[in-house]
mmCIF file of N, CA and C in Angstrom:
data_model
loop_
_atom_site.group_PDB
_atom_site.id
_atom_site.type_symbol
_atom_site.label_atom_id
_atom_site.label_comp_id
_atom_site.label_asym_id
_atom_site.label_seq_id
_atom_site.Cartn_x
_atom_site.Cartn_y
_atom_site.Cartn_z
ATOM 1 N N MET D 5 0.845 -1.176 0.000
ATOM 2 C CA MET D 5 0.000 0.000 0.000
ATOM 3 C C MET D 5 0.889 1.237 0.000
ATOM 4 N N PRO D 6 1.256 1.757 -1.171
ATOM 5 C CA PRO D 6 2.116 2.926 -1.238
ATOM 6 C C PRO D 6 1.469 4.177 -0.628
ATOM 7 N N VAL D 7 2.256 4.867 0.159
ATOM 8 C CA VAL D 7 1.853 6.152 0.726
ATOM 9 C C VAL D 7 2.936 7.145 0.343
ATOM 10 N N SER D 8 2.520 8.273 -0.207
ATOM 11 C CA SER D 8 3.473 9.289 -0.645
ATOM 12 C C SER D 8 3.037 10.654 -0.165
ATOM 13 N N SER D 9 4.014 11.532 -0.015
ATOM 14 C CA SER D 9 3.688 12.942 0.221
ATOM 15 C C SER D 9 4.543 13.773 -0.722
ATOM 16 N N MET D 10 3.971 14.876 -1.143
ATOM 17 C CA MET D 10 4.666 15.735 -2.087
ATOM 18 C C MET D 10 4.245 17.180 -1.903
ATOM 19 N N ILE D 11 5.093 18.057 -2.390
ATOM 20 C CA ILE D 11 4.785 19.484 -2.441
ATOM 21 C C ILE D 11 4.486 19.815 -3.896
ATOM 22 N N LEU D 12 3.360 20.467 -4.129
ATOM 23 C CA LEU D 12 3.011 20.881 -5.483
ATOM 24 C C LEU D 12 3.187 22.373 -5.635
ATOM 25 N N LYS D 13 3.894 22.752 -6.664
ATOM 26 C CA LYS D 13 3.958 24.154 -7.055
ATOM 27 C C LYS D 13 2.816 24.349 -8.036
ATOM 28 N N VAL D 14 1.993 25.356 -7.795
ATOM 29 C CA VAL D 14 0.843 25.603 -8.664
ATOM 30 C C VAL D 14 0.913 27.011 -9.246
ATOM 31 N N ARG D 15 0.234 27.161 -10.369
ATOM 32 C CA ARG D 15 0.184 28.465 -11.026
ATOM 33 C C ARG D 15 -0.378 29.506 -10.055
ATOM 34 N N GLU D 16 0.171 30.679 -10.057
ATOM 35 C CA GLU D 16 -0.265 31.740 -9.146
ATOM 36 C C GLU D 16 -1.765 31.975 -9.276
ATOM 37 N N GLY D 17 -2.450 31.987 -8.136
ATOM 38 C CA GLY D 17 -3.882 32.222 -8.099
ATOM 39 C C GLY D 17 -4.728 30.978 -8.360
ATOM 40 N N ALA D 18 -4.085 29.821 -8.565
ATOM 41 C CA ALA D 18 -4.831 28.614 -8.908
ATOM 42 C C ALA D 18 -4.924 27.617 -7.757
ATOM 43 N N SER D 19 -4.405 27.951 -6.592
ATOM 44 C CA SER D 19 -4.358 26.996 -5.478
ATOM 45 C C SER D 19 -5.720 26.433 -5.115
ATOM 46 N N GLU D 20 -6.723 27.279 -5.028
ATOM 47 C CA GLU D 20 -8.051 26.816 -4.618
ATOM 48 C C GLU D 20 -8.653 25.866 -5.656
ATOM 49 N N GLU D 21 -8.562 26.220 -6.926
ATOM 50 C CA GLU D 21 -9.108 25.375 -7.991
ATOM 51 C C GLU D 21 -8.352 24.041 -8.064
ATOM 52 N N VAL D 22 -7.026 24.087 -7.984
ATOM 53 C CA VAL D 22 -6.221 22.869 -8.021
ATOM 54 C C VAL D 22 -6.557 21.986 -6.824
ATOM 55 N N SER D 23 -6.649 22.592 -5.655
ATOM 56 C CA SER D 23 -6.967 21.853 -4.438
ATOM 57 C C SER D 23 -8.312 21.137 -4.564
ATOM 58 N N THR D 24 -9.305 21.805 -5.099
ATOM 59 C CA THR D 24 -10.628 21.211 -5.287
ATOM 60 C C THR D 24 -10.564 20.021 -6.240
ATOM 61 N N ARG D 25 -9.843 20.167 -7.343
ATOM 62 C CA ARG D 25 -9.721 19.077 -8.312
ATOM 63 C C ARG D 25 -8.964 17.889 -7.709
ATOM 64 N N LEU D 26 -7.929 18.181 -6.941
ATOM 65 C CA LEU D 26 -7.145 17.104 -6.327
ATOM 66 C C LEU D 26 -7.971 16.329 -5.309
ATOM 67 N N ARG D 27 -8.764 17.035 -4.526
ATOM 68 C CA ARG D 27 -9.588 16.367 -3.510
ATOM 69 C C ARG D 27 -10.629 15.434 -4.142
ATOM 70 N N ALA D 28 -10.950 15.658 -5.398
ATOM 71 C CA ALA D 28 -11.902 14.793 -6.093
ATOM 72 C C ALA D 28 -11.268 13.467 -6.515
ATOM 73 N N LEU D 29 -9.941 13.385 -6.484
ATOM 74 C CA LEU D 29 -9.259 12.147 -6.846
ATOM 75 C C LEU D 29 -9.263 11.202 -5.649
ATOM 76 N N PRO D 30 -9.566 9.929 -5.867
ATOM 77 C CA PRO D 30 -9.570 8.975 -4.748
ATOM 78 C C PRO D 30 -8.163 8.770 -4.192
ATOM 79 N N GLY D 31 -8.070 8.732 -2.856
ATOM 80 C CA GLY D 31 -6.789 8.478 -2.203
ATOM 81 C C GLY D 31 -5.909 9.698 -2.041
ATOM 82 N N VAL D 32 -6.485 10.898 -2.187
ATOM 83 C CA VAL D 32 -5.694 12.131 -2.115
ATOM 84 C C VAL D 32 -6.176 13.011 -0.971
ATOM 85 N N GLU D 33 -5.234 13.492 -0.175
ATOM 86 C CA GLU D 33 -5.504 14.510 0.850
ATOM 87 C C GLU D 33 -4.667 15.729 0.499
ATOM 88 N N VAL D 34 -5.225 16.915 0.712
ATOM 89 C CA VAL D 34 -4.556 18.157 0.328
ATOM 90 C C VAL D 34 -4.600 19.149 1.478
ATOM 91 N N GLU D 35 -3.478 19.806 1.721
ATOM 92 C CA GLU D 35 -3.390 20.888 2.711
ATOM 93 C C GLU D 35 -2.650 22.058 2.073
ATOM 94 N N ASP D 36 -2.936 23.254 2.553
ATOM 95 C CA ASP D 36 -2.203 24.421 2.084
ATOM 96 C C ASP D 36 -0.771 24.355 2.599
ATOM 97 N N GLY D 37 0.164 24.719 1.743
ATOM 98 C CA GLY D 37 1.568 24.725 2.104
ATOM 99 C C GLY D 37 2.125 26.144 2.049
ATOM 100 N N PRO D 38 3.412 26.263 2.218
ATOM 101 C CA PRO D 38 4.045 27.588 2.205
ATOM 102 C C PRO D 38 4.068 28.192 0.801
ATOM 103 N N ASN D 39 4.026 29.491 0.733
ATOM 104 C CA ASN D 39 4.193 30.234 -0.521
ATOM 105 C C ASN D 39 3.213 29.817 -1.619
ATOM 106 N N GLY D 40 1.972 29.526 -1.244
ATOM 107 C CA GLY D 40 0.966 29.167 -2.228
ATOM 108 C C GLY D 40 1.095 27.759 -2.775
ATOM 109 N N GLN D 41 1.985 26.972 -2.190
ATOM 110 C CA GLN D 41 2.132 25.585 -2.626
ATOM 111 C C GLN D 41 1.111 24.718 -1.910
ATOM 112 N N LEU D 42 0.964 23.482 -2.379
ATOM 113 C CA LEU D 42 0.044 22.541 -1.747
ATOM 114 C C LEU D 42 0.824 21.324 -1.266
ATOM 115 N N VAL D 43 0.438 20.822 -0.105
ATOM 116 C CA VAL D 43 1.009 19.590 0.429
ATOM 117 C C VAL D 43 -0.007 18.487 0.136
ATOM 118 N N VAL D 44 0.434 17.441 -0.545
ATOM 119 C CA VAL D 44 -0.456 16.365 -0.963
ATOM 120 C C VAL D 44 0.038 15.039 -0.390
ATOM 121 N N VAL D 45 -0.888 14.253 0.148
ATOM 122 C CA VAL D 45 -0.594 12.899 0.610
ATOM 123 C C VAL D 45 -1.482 11.961 -0.189
ATOM 124 N N THR D 46 -0.873 10.901 -0.730
ATOM 125 C CA THR D 46 -1.631 9.906 -1.484
ATOM 126 C C THR D 46 -1.503 8.543 -0.813
ATOM 127 N N ASP D 47 -2.550 7.754 -0.946
ATOM 128 C CA ASP D 47 -2.590 6.406 -0.382
ATOM 129 C C ASP D 47 -3.260 5.520 -1.426
ATOM 130 N N THR D 48 -2.500 4.580 -1.985
ATOM 131 C CA THR D 48 -3.002 3.731 -3.055
ATOM 132 C C THR D 48 -2.832 2.257 -2.704
ATOM 133 N N LEU D 49 -3.438 1.398 -3.501
ATOM 134 C CA LEU D 49 -3.394 -0.037 -3.232
ATOM 135 C C LEU D 49 -2.115 -0.717 -3.713
ATOM 136 N N ASP D 50 -1.538 -0.216 -4.821
ATOM 137 C CA ASP D 50 -0.346 -0.858 -5.365
ATOM 138 C C ASP D 50 0.469 0.139 -6.181
ATOM 139 N N ARG D 51 1.614 -0.319 -6.676
ATOM 140 C CA ARG D 51 2.522 0.567 -7.424
ATOM 141 C C ARG D 51 1.894 1.120 -8.694
ATOM 142 N N ASP D 52 1.139 0.276 -9.405
ATOM 143 C CA ASP D 52 0.518 0.743 -10.639
ATOM 144 C C ASP D 52 -0.467 1.878 -10.375
ATOM 145 N N GLU D 53 -1.287 1.697 -9.358
ATOM 146 C CA GLU D 53 -2.240 2.751 -9.003
ATOM 147 C C GLU D 53 -1.504 4.011 -8.554
ATOM 148 N N ASP D 54 -0.404 3.836 -7.832
ATOM 149 C CA ASP D 54 0.402 4.969 -7.385
ATOM 150 C C ASP D 54 0.940 5.762 -8.581
ATOM 151 N N LYS D 55 1.425 5.047 -9.587
ATOM 152 C CA LYS D 55 1.932 5.706 -10.801
ATOM 153 C C LYS D 55 0.815 6.447 -11.530
ATOM 154 N N ARG D 56 -0.348 5.787 -11.663
ATOM 155 C CA ARG D 56 -1.484 6.435 -12.345
ATOM 156 C C ARG D 56 -1.929 7.688 -11.596
ATOM 157 N N LEU D 57 -1.963 7.609 -10.275
ATOM 158 C CA LEU D 57 -2.392 8.770 -9.492
ATOM 159 C C LEU D 57 -1.387 9.911 -9.629
ATOM 160 N N GLY D 58 -0.100 9.593 -9.619
ATOM 161 C CA GLY D 58 0.918 10.626 -9.825
ATOM 162 C C GLY D 58 0.752 11.327 -11.157
ATOM 163 N N ALA D 59 0.462 10.560 -12.202
ATOM 164 C CA ALA D 59 0.238 11.140 -13.527
ATOM 165 C C ALA D 59 -1.030 11.992 -13.540
ATOM 166 N N ALA D 60 -2.076 11.531 -12.843
ATOM 167 C CA ALA D 60 -3.330 12.300 -12.776
ATOM 168 C C ALA D 60 -3.112 13.628 -12.061
ATOM 169 N N ILE D 61 -2.291 13.616 -11.018
ATOM 170 C CA ILE D 61 -1.984 14.853 -10.294
ATOM 171 C C ILE D 61 -1.244 15.819 -11.208
ATOM 172 N N ASP D 62 -0.252 15.326 -11.940
ATOM 173 C CA ASP D 62 0.484 16.174 -12.887
ATOM 174 C C ASP D 62 -0.421 16.780 -13.950
ATOM 175 N N ALA D 63 -1.476 16.049 -14.316
ATOM 176 C CA ALA D 63 -2.367 16.493 -15.392
ATOM 177 C C ALA D 63 -3.404 17.522 -14.949
ATOM 178 N N VAL D 64 -3.517 17.772 -13.648
ATOM 179 C CA VAL D 64 -4.494 18.756 -13.168
ATOM 180 C C VAL D 64 -4.075 20.144 -13.657
ATOM 181 N N PRO D 65 -4.973 20.849 -14.343
ATOM 182 C CA PRO D 65 -4.637 22.193 -14.810
ATOM 183 C C PRO D 65 -4.219 23.091 -13.645
ATOM 184 N N GLY D 66 -3.101 23.766 -13.801
ATOM 185 C CA GLY D 66 -2.591 24.659 -12.763
ATOM 186 C C GLY D 66 -1.426 24.069 -11.988
ATOM 187 N N VAL D 67 -1.217 22.743 -12.074
ATOM 188 C CA VAL D 67 -0.066 22.133 -11.414
ATOM 189 C C VAL D 67 1.164 22.397 -12.271
ATOM 190 N N VAL D 68 2.156 23.037 -11.667
ATOM 191 C CA VAL D 68 3.389 23.363 -12.384
ATOM 192 C C VAL D 68 4.418 22.251 -12.192
ATOM 193 N N SER D 69 4.557 21.775 -10.942
ATOM 194 C CA SER D 69 5.507 20.697 -10.661
ATOM 195 C C SER D 69 5.156 20.031 -9.345
ATOM 196 N N GLN D 70 5.677 18.813 -9.169
ATOM 197 C CA GLN D 70 5.525 18.138 -7.892
ATOM 198 C C GLN D 70 6.893 17.649 -7.445
ATOM 199 N N THR D 71 7.145 17.791 -6.146
ATOM 200 C CA THR D 71 8.390 17.333 -5.555
ATOM 201 C C THR D 71 8.050 16.280 -4.523
ATOM 202 N N LEU D 72 8.535 15.066 -4.740
ATOM 203 C CA LEU D 72 8.278 13.972 -3.822
ATOM 204 C C LEU D 72 9.058 14.202 -2.531
ATOM 205 N N ILE D 73 8.368 14.127 -1.409
ATOM 206 C CA ILE D 73 8.991 14.327 -0.100
ATOM 207 C C ILE D 73 9.175 12.991 0.607
ATOM 208 N N TYR D 74 8.188 12.106 0.483
ATOM 209 C CA TYR D 74 8.216 10.834 1.195
ATOM 210 C C TYR D 74 7.478 9.798 0.373
ATOM 211 N N HIS D 75 8.040 8.588 0.330
ATOM 212 C CA HIS D 75 7.361 7.492 -0.375
ATOM 213 C C HIS D 75 7.639 6.205 0.378
ATOM 214 N N ASN D 76 6.573 5.498 0.782
ATOM 215 C CA ASN D 76 6.705 4.242 1.506
ATOM 216 C C ASN D 76 5.874 3.188 0.804
ATOM 217 N N PHE D 77 6.529 2.107 0.400
ATOM 218 C CA PHE D 77 5.801 1.013 -0.229
ATOM 219 C C PHE D 77 6.291 -0.324 0.298
ATOM 220 N N GLU D 78 6.728 -0.346 1.559
ATOM 221 C CA GLU D 78 7.310 -1.563 2.115
ATOM 222 C C GLU D 78 6.332 -2.714 2.260
ATOM 223 N N ASP D 79 5.044 -2.445 2.343
ATOM 224 C CA ASP D 79 4.095 -3.542 2.492
ATOM 225 C C ASP D 79 3.548 -4.044 1.154
ATOM 226 N N VAL D 80 4.109 -3.556 0.042
ATOM 227 C CA VAL D 80 3.740 -4.037 -1.274
ATOM 228 C C VAL D 80 4.536 -5.312 -1.530
ATOM 229 N N GLU D 81 3.859 -6.327 -2.052
ATOM 230 C CA GLU D 81 4.560 -7.566 -2.358
ATOM 231 C C GLU D 81 5.740 -7.272 -3.284
ATOM 232 N N GLU D 82 6.802 -8.020 -3.074
ATOM 233 C CA GLU D 82 7.986 -7.831 -3.894
ATOM 234 C C GLU D 82 7.652 -8.044 -5.370
ATOM 235 N N GLU D 83 8.008 -7.075 -6.167
ATOM 236 C CA GLU D 83 7.862 -7.170 -7.611
ATOM 237 C C GLU D 83 9.238 -6.902 -8.192
ATOM 238 N N SER D 84 9.849 -7.899 -8.739
ATOM 239 C CA SER D 84 11.188 -7.738 -9.274
ATOM 240 C C SER D 84 11.141 -6.928 -10.563
ATOM 241 N N PRO D 85 12.007 -5.918 -10.687
ATOM 242 C CA PRO D 85 12.085 -5.163 -11.938
ATOM 243 C C PRO D 85 12.878 -5.926 -12.998
ATOM 244 N N TRP D 86 13.458 -7.046 -12.607
ATOM 245 C CA TRP D 86 14.312 -7.818 -13.510
ATOM 246 C C TRP D 86 13.547 -8.982 -14.099
ATOM 247 N N VAL D 87 13.861 -9.288 -15.302
ATOM 248 C CA VAL D 87 13.246 -10.414 -15.996
ATOM 249 C C VAL D 87 14.278 -11.534 -16.070
ATOM 250 N N ALA D 88 13.900 -12.721 -15.640
ATOM 251 C CA ALA D 88 14.818 -13.848 -15.708
ATOM 252 C C ALA D 88 15.048 -14.249 -17.152
ATOM 253 N N VAL D 89 16.290 -14.547 -17.486
ATOM 254 C CA VAL D 89 16.628 -14.971 -18.846
ATOM 255 C C VAL D 89 17.111 -16.394 -18.856
#
């Protein structure tokens, strides 16, 4: 169950609209951060869902960038990135 936190830089004046759109995404919590940024925490079922949610966050109009602060996926079953030959 991946849990991540990130800081989002958003277009000036767009914090409220971005925050509203983000809160509509399942598994997302949003708080106001410093300098008009947003603090986002995500909680997903697996790595694939975590990747999709990250992409969905990037696609929200007004999001300029996201900086990952914390990512924990220790309770996700081991998935080897290597393919046996």
